C-alpha positions as MATLAB code, in Angstrom:
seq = 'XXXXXXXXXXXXXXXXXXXXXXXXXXXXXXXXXXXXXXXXXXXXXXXXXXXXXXXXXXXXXXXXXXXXXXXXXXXXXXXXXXXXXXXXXXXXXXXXXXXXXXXXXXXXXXXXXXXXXXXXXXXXXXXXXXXXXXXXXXXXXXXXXXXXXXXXXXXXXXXXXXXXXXXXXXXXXXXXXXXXXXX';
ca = [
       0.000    0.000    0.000;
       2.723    2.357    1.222;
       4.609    1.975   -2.581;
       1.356    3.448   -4.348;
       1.596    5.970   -2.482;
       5.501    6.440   -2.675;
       5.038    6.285   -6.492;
       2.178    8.308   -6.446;
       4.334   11.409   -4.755;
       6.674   11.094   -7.255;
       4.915   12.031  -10.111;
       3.795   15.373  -12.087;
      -0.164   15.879  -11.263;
      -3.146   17.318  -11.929;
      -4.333   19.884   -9.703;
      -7.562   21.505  -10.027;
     -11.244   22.052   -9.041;
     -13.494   19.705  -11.857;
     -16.923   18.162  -11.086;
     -16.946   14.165  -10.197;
     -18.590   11.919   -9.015;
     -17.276    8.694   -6.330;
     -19.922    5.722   -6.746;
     -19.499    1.953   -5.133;
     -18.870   -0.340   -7.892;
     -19.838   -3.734   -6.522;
     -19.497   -5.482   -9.959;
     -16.066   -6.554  -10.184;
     -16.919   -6.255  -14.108;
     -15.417   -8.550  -16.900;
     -12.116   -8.070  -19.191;
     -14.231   -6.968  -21.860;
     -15.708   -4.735  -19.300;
     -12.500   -2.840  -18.320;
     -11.205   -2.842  -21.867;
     -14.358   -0.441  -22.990;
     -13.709    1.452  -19.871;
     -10.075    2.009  -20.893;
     -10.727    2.886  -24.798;
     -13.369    5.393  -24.126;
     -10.966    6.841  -21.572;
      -8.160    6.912  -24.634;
     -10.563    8.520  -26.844;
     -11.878   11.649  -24.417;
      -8.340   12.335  -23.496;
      -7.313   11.995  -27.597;
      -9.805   14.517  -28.288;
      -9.218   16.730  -25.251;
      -5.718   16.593  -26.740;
      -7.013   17.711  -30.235;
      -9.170   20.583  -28.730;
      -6.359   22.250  -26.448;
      -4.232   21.546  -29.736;
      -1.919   24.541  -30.794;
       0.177   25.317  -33.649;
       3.325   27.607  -32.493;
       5.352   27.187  -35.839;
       2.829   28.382  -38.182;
       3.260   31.914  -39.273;
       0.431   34.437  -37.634;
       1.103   36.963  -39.876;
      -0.766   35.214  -42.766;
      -3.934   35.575  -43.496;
      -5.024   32.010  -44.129;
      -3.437   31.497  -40.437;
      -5.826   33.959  -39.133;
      -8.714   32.769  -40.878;
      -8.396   28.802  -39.299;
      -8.106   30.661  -36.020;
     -11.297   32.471  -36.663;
     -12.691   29.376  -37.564;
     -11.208   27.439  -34.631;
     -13.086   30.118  -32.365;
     -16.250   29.627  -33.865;
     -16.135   25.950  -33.085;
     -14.472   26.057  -29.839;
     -18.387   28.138  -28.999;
     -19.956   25.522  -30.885;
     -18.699   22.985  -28.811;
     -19.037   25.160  -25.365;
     -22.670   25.008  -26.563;
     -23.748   21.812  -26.753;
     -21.526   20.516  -24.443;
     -23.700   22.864  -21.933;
     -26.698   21.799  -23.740;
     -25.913   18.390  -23.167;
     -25.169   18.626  -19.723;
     -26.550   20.876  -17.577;
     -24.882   23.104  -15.061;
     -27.578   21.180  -12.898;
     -26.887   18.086  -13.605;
     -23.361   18.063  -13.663;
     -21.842   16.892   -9.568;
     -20.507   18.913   -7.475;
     -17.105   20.625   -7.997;
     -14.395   18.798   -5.806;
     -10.960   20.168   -5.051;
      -8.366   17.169   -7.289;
      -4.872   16.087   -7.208;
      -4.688   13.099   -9.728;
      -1.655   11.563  -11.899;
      -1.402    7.709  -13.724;
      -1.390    6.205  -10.347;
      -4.479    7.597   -8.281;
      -6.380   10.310   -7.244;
      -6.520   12.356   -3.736;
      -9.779   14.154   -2.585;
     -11.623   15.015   -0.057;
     -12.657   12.033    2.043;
     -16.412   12.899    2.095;
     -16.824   12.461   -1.277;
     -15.437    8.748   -1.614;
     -17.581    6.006   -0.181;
     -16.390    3.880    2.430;
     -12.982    2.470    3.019;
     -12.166   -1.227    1.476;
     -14.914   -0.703   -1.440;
     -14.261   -0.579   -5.276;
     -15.054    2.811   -6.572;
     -16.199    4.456   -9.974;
     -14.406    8.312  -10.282;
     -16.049   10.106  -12.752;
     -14.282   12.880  -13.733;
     -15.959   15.647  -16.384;
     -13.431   17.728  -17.485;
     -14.635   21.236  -18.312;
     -13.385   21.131  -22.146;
     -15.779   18.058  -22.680;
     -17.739   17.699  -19.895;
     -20.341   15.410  -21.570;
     -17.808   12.911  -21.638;
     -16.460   11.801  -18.024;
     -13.129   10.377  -17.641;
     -13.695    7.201  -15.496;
     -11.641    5.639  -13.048;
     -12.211    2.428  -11.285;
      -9.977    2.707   -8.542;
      -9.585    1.369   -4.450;
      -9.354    3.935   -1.589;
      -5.954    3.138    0.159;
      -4.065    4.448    2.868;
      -2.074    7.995    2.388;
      -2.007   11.569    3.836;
      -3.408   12.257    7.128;
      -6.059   14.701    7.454;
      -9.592   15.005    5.644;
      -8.338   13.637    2.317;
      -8.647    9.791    0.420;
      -6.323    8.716   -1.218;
      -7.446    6.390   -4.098;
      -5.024    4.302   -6.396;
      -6.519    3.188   -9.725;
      -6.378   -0.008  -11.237;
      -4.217   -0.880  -13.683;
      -4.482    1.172  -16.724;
      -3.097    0.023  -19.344;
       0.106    1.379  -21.375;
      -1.838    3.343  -23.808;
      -4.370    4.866  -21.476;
      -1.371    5.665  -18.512;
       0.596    7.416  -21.332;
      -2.592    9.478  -22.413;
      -3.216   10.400  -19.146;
       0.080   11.252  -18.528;
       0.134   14.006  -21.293;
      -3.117   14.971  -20.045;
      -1.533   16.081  -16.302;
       1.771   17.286  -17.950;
      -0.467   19.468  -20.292;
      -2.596   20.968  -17.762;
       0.419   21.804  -15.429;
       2.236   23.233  -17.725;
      -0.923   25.444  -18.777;
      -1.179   26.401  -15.081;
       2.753   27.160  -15.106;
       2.115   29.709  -18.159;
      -1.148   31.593  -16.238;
       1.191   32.111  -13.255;
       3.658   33.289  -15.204;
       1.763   35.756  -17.205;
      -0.237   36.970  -13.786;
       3.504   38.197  -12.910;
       3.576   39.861  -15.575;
];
């Protein structure tokens, strides 16, 4: 338990405020099962990877460049739109405070059921919130305090590198806000 969360310290992660969900999952669910879980997981984050896409070695100046940015704007609403349309403010859970990487997730303790259980995360990321990331994961022992600590279950090596670009992407975009709030 303790090397989880050793390995768990050790690594880049997500920090943020996103709405999810913790639910029991009693059904220890089938291969087949797990592998669905795992490629709808790869295909959220692949598109959440083409939407916060950027070119930086395309030329600005021209005005073809600034025409597919128009463009990109337009859709980037388009998309804010019915992804709200989709789901609701209202019927999206709570926001929970989130520190997550390949190896688990730690959060507040009153959102995760009790200790010893299987657990669903669902995670709906803001950029494409209709589509929750989930998680089946196993509440294990780590910091002190009011927070879980839950370790996920074994990923996969296409989904754990996915994710991984996910967290380095988002920290890095935090890095850049902080940087330009000094500014």
């Amino acid at each position: 338990m303790q090397d989880a969360w050793q390995a768990y310290s050790e690594l880049l992660a997500y920090e943020d405020r996103i709405h999810l969900a913790c639910t029991v999952l009693n059904d220890p669910g089938d291969e087949r099962q797990r592998t669905e879980m795992r490629e709808r997981n790869i295909h959220i984050l692949a598109t959440l990877d083409a939407l916060e896409e950027r070119r930086g070695d395309i030329d600005e100046e021209s005005p073809l460049v600034q025409e597919l940015a128009r463009i990109d704007n337009k859709l980037n609403v388009l998309m804010d739109i019915v992804t709200r349309l989709l789901v609701p403010d209202s019927t999206l859970p709570a926001r929970v405070d989130i520190r997550m990487n390949a190896v688990g997730a730690v959060l507040p303790s009153g959102v995760v059921p009790a200790k010893g259980e299987r657990i669903l995360l669902r995670l709906h990321v803001d950029a494409l919130r209709a589509l929750p990331l989930e998680f089946a994961a196993q509440r294990q022992a780590g910091p002190a305090g009011d927070s879980a600590f839950l370790v996920f279950e074994p990923m996969g090596d296409a989904l754990r590198e996915a994710f991984e670009r996910f967290v380095f992407r988002h920290h890095r975009r935090k890095v850049a806000e902080a940087r330009q709030s000094l500014t």
